[in-house]
Coordinates of C-alpha atoms in Angstrom, one line a residue:
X109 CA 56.8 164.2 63.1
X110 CA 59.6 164.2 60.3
X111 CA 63.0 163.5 61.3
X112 CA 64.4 165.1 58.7
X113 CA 62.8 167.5 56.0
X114 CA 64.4 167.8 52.5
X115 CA 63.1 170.9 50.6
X116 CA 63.9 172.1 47.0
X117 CA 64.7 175.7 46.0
X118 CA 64.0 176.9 42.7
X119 CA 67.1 179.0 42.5
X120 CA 66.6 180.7 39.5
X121 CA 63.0 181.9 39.8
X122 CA 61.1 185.0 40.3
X123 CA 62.4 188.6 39.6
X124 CA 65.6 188.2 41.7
X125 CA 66.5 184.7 41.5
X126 CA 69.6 183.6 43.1
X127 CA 70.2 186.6 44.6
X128 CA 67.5 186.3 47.0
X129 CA 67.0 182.4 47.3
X130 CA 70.9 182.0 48.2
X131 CA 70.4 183.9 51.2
X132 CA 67.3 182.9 52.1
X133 CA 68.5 179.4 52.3
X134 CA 71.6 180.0 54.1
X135 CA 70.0 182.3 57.0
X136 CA 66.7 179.6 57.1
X137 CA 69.1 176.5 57.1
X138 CA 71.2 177.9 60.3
X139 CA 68.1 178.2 62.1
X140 CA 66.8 174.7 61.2
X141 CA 69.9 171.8 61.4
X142 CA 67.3 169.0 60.9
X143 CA 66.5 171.0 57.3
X144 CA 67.7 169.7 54.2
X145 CA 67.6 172.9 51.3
X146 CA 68.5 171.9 47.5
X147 CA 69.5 174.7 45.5
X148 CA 68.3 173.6 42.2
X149 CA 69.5 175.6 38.9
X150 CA 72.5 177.3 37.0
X151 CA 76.0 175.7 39.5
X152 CA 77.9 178.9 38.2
X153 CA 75.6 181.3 39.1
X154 CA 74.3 180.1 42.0
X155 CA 77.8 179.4 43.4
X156 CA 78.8 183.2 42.7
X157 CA 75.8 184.3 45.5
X158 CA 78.0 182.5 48.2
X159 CA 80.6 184.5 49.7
X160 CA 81.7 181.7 53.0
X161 CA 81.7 177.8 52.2
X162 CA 78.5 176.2 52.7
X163 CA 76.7 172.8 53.0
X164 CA 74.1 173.6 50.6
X165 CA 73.6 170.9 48.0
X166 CA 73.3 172.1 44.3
X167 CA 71.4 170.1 42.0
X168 CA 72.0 171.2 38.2
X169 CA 69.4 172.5 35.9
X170 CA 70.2 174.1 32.7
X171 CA 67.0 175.9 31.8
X172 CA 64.8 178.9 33.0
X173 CA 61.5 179.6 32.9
X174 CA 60.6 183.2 32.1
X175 CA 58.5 185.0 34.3
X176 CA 55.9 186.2 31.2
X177 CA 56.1 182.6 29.1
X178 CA 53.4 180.8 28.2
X179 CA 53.2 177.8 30.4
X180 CA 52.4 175.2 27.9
X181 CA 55.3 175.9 26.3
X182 CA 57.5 175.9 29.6
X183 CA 56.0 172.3 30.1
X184 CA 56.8 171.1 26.5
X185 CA 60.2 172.6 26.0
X186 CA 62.1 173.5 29.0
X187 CA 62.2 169.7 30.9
X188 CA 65.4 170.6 32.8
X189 CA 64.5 174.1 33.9
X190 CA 64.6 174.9 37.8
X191 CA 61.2 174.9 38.0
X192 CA 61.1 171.5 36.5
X193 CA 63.9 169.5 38.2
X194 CA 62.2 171.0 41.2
X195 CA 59.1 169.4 41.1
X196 CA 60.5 166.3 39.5
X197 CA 62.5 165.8 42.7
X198 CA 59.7 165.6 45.1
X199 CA 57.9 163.2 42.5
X200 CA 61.3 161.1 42.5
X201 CA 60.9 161.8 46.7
X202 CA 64.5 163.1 46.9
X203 CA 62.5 166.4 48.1
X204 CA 59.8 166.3 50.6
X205 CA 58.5 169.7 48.8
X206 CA 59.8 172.6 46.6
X207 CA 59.7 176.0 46.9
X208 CA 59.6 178.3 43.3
X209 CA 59.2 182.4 43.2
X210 CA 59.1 181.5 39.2
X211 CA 56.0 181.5 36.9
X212 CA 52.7 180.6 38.6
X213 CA 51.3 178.9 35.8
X214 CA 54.3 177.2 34.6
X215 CA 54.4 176.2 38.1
X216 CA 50.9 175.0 38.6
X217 CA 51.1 173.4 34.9
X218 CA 54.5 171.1 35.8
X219 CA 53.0 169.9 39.1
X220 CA 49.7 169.0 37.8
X221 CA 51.1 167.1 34.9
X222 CA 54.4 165.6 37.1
X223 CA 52.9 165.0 40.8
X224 CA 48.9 164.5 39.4
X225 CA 46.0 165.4 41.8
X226 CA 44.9 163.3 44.5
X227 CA 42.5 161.0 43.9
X228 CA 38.9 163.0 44.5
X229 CA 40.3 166.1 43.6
X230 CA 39.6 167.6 39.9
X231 CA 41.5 170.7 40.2
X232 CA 44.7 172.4 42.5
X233 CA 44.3 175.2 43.6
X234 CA 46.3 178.0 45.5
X235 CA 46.1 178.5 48.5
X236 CA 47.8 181.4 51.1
X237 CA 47.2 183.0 54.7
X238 CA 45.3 185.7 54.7
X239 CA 45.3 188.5 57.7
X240 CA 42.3 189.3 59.7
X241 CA 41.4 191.2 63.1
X242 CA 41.9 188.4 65.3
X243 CA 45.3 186.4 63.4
X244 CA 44.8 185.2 59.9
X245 CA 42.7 182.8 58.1
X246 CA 43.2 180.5 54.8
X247 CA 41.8 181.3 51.6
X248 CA 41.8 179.5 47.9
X249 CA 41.7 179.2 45.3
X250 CA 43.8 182.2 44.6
X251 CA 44.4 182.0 41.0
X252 CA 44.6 178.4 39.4
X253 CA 40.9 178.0 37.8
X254 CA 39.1 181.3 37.2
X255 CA 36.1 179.4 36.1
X256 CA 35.0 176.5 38.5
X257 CA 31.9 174.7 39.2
X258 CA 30.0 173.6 42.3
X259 CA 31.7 170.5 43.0
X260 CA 35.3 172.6 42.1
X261 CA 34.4 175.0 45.2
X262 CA 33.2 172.1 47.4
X263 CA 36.8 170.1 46.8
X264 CA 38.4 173.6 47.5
X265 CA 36.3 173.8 50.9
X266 CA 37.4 170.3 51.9
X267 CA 41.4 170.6 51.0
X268 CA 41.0 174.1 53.1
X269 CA 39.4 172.7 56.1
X270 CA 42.3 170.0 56.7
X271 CA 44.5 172.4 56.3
X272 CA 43.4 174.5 58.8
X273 CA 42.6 171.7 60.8
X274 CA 46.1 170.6 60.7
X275 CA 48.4 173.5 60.4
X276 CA 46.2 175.2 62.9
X277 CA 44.9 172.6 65.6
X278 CA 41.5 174.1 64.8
X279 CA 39.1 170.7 65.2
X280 CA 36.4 172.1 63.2
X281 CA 37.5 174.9 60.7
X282 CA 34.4 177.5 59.7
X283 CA 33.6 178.0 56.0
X284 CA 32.5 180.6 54.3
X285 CA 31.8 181.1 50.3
X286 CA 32.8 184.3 49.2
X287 CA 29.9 186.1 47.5
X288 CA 28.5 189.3 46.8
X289 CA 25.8 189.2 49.7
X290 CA 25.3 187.1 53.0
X291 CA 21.6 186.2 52.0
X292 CA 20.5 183.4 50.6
X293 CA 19.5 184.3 47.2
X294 CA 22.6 186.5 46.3
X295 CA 25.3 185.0 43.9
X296 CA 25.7 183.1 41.2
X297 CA 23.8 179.8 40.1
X298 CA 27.3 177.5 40.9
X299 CA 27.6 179.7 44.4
X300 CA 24.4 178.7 45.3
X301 CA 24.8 175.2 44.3
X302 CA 28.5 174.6 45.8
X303 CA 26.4 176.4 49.4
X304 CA 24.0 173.5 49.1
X305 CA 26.7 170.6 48.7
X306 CA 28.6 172.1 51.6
X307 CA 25.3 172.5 53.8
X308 CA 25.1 168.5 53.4
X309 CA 28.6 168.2 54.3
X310 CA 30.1 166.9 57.3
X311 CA 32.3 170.8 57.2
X312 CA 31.4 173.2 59.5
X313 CA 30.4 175.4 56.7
X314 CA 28.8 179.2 57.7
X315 CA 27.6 180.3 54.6
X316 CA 28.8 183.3 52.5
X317 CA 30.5 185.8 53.5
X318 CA 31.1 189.3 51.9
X319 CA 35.0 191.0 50.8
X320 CA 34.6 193.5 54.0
X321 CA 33.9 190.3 56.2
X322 CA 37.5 188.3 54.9
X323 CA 39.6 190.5 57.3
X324 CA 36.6 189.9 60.4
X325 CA 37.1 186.0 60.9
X326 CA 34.1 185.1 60.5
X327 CA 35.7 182.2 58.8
X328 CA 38.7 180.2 59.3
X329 CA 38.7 179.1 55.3
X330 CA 37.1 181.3 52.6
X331 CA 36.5 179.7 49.6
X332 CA 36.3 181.3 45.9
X333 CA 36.8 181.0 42.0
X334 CA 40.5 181.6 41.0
X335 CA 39.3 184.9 39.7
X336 CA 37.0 186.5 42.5
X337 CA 39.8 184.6 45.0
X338 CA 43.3 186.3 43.4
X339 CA 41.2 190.3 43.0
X340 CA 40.2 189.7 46.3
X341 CA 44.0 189.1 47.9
X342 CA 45.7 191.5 45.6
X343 CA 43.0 194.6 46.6
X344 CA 44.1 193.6 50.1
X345 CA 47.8 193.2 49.2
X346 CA 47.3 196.9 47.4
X347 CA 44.9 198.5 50.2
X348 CA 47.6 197.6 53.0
X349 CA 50.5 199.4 51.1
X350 CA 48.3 202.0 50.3
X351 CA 47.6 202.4 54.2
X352 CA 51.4 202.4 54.9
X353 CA 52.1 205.3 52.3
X354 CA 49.5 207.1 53.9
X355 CA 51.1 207.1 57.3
X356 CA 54.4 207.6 56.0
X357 CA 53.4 210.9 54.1
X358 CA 51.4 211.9 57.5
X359 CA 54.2 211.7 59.9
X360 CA 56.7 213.1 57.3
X361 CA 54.1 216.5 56.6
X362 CA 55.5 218.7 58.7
X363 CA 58.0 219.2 61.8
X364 CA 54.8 218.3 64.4
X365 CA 54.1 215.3 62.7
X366 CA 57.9 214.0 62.7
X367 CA 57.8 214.5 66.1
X368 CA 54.4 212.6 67.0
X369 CA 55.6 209.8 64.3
X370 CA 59.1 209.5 66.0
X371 CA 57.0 208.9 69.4
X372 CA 54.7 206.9 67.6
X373 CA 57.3 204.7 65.7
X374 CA 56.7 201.2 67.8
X375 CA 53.1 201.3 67.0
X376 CA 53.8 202.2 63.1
X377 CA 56.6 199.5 63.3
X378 CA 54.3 197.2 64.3
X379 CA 50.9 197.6 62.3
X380 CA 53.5 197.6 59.3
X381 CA 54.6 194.3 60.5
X382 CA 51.0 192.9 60.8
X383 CA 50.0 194.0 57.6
X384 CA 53.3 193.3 55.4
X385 CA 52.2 191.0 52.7
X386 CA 56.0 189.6 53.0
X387 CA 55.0 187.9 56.1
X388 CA 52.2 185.8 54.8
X389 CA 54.3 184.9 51.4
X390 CA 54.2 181.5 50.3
X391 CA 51.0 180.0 48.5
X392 CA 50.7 176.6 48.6
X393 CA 49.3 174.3 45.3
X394 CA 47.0 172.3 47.3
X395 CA 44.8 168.5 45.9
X396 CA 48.3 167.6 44.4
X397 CA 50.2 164.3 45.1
X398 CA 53.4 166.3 46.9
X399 CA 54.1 169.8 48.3
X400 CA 54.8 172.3 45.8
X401 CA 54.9 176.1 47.7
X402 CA 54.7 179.3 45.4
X403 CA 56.1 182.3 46.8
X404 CA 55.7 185.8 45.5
X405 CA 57.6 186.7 42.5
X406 CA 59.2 190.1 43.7
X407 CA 59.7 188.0 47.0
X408 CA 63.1 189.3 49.4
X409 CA 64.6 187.3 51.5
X410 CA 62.6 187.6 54.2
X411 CA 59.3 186.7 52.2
X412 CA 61.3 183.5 50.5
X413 CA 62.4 182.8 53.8
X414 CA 58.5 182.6 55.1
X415 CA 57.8 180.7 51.9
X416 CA 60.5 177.7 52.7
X417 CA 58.7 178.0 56.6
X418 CA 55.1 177.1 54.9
X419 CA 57.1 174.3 52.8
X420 CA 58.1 172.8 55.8
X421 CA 55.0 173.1 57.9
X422 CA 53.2 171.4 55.0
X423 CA 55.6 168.5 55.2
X424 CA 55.7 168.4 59.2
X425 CA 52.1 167.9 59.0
X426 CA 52.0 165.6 56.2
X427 CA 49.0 167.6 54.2
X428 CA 48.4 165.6 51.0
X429 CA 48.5 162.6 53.0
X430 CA 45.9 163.8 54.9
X431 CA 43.4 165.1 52.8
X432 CA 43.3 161.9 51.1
X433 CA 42.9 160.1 54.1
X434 CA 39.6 162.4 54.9
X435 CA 38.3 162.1 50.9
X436 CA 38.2 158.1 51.8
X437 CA 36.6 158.9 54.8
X438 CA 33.3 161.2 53.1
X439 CA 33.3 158.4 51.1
X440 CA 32.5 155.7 53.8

């Protein structure tokens, strides 16, 4: 266990920036005195979101990093952003990990070329908590390589299962390949061919699964391209909204249904809970050499404050470290 966990914040990323992180930090912080936050960005500005003295720790960075620029050109020009200094700090290990709501492929782009990948691991990829039936499950990549290959989808499989192994306590984490059918023959020549590397695994891999069978279980990691992965989360992302609205307009119809929706509020209240996409924020860049956590660029506080919880989790359990340590051991 880590005595003490030291976290940076990119302050000045996503849609709302300070004005969200600051707050974040300050009601996370109180809850955790063995936490360590870094407020990394603009002093001036971030200083003018604090209306009581803090302990908070800000660490200067000049530059931003634009929510629509291109992230080669975030990498090569802006080497003090937020986002930067953020990631360079957990490669100088003054930060355990860093937390940014800023671009995702600046992001991704910085850590790759700052922190590297671990050794047996081509690619990152992002990974988040998705919800199901039962509780939730883990599922990557969600965005980092829309085009990947067998062995791609096989490293993605491996840096799931620890994950779930450790973050959950689940001692042999179910697999499943996300595909268009269950059978055999369905999918793609790389599907089929990532299927039969993880059939020779040691993982406790299923097989595929379908899109309706993501929010069933039937595995505790679900594996898939960045493309199939991200269209896949964001249809569920929309179709949960979409199911609030619904109920909203129902109970709001007519004087009846105000009634039956003021006696049915606890149960509304809490299948809007289970199903807010705020509660699973925080998408972690997983196969790199440190913890880098991206939460969701319209983040509020409460989904920044879930994304600084997965941060710390990820150091608590030492995850890099340990998905290196079971590469070495397929490899024996």
């Amino acid at each position: 266990m880590v005595e003490r966990v030291t976290i940076a914040l990119d302050a000045m990323g996503g849609d709302a920036g300070p004005s969200v992180v600051v707050p974040a930090a300050l009601a996370f912080s109180a809850r955790h005195p063995n936490l360590k936050l870094l407020l990394v960005g603009k002093r001036e500005t971030i200083q003018s979101h604090f209306h009581t003295d803090t302990k908070l720790e800000i660490i200067d960075a000049s530059e931003i990093v634009g929510m629509d620029e291109i992230p080669g050109d975030a990498l090569r020009k802006k080497k003090d952003s937020s986002l930067r200094v953020c990631v360079n700090l957990v490669k100088e290990g003054r930060a355990d990990a860093c937390v940014s709501a800023g671009n995702t492929g600046a992001l991704m782009a910085t850590a790759r070329f700052v922190l590297k990948t671990l050794p047996g691991i081509d690619r990152p990829a992002i990974m988040a908590i998705v919800p199901t039936i039962e509780d939730h499950a883990h599922m990557l990549d969600l965005g980092a390589n829309s085009d990947c290959n067998a062995k791609n989808l096989f490293q993605f499989a491996i840096m799931g299962s620890v994950v779930a192994s450790e973050v959950e306590n689940i001692s042999s984490p179910r697999v499943g390949l996300l595909n268009i059918g269950e059978e055999d023959i369905k999918g793609n020549d790389t599907i089929r061919e990532a299927a039969n590397l993880l059939s020779n695994s040691s993982l406790n891999y299923i097989g595929f699964i379908e899109g309706d069978s993501i929010s069933k279980q039937k595995a505790d990691v679900i594996v898939a391209d960045g493309f199939s992965g991200n269209v896949a989360l964001k249809t569920m992302e929309g179709t949960a909204n979409l199911l609030i609205n619904y109920l909203k307009d129902a109970f709001r119809s007519n004087f009846y249904s105000r009634v039956v929706g003021a006696l049915a509020a606890p149960v509304f209240n809490s299948l809007s809970e289970q199903v807010d996409p705020r509660v699973y924020n925080g998408a972690v860049l997983v196969g790199l050499n440190g913890i880098v956590v991206k939460s969701h660029g319209g983040a509020d506080q409460l989904a920044f404050e879930r994304a600084i919880q997965t941060a710390m989790v990820e150091v608590e359990k030492s995850v890099p470290k340990k998905i290196h340590q079971f590469l070495l051991e397929m490899e024996q």
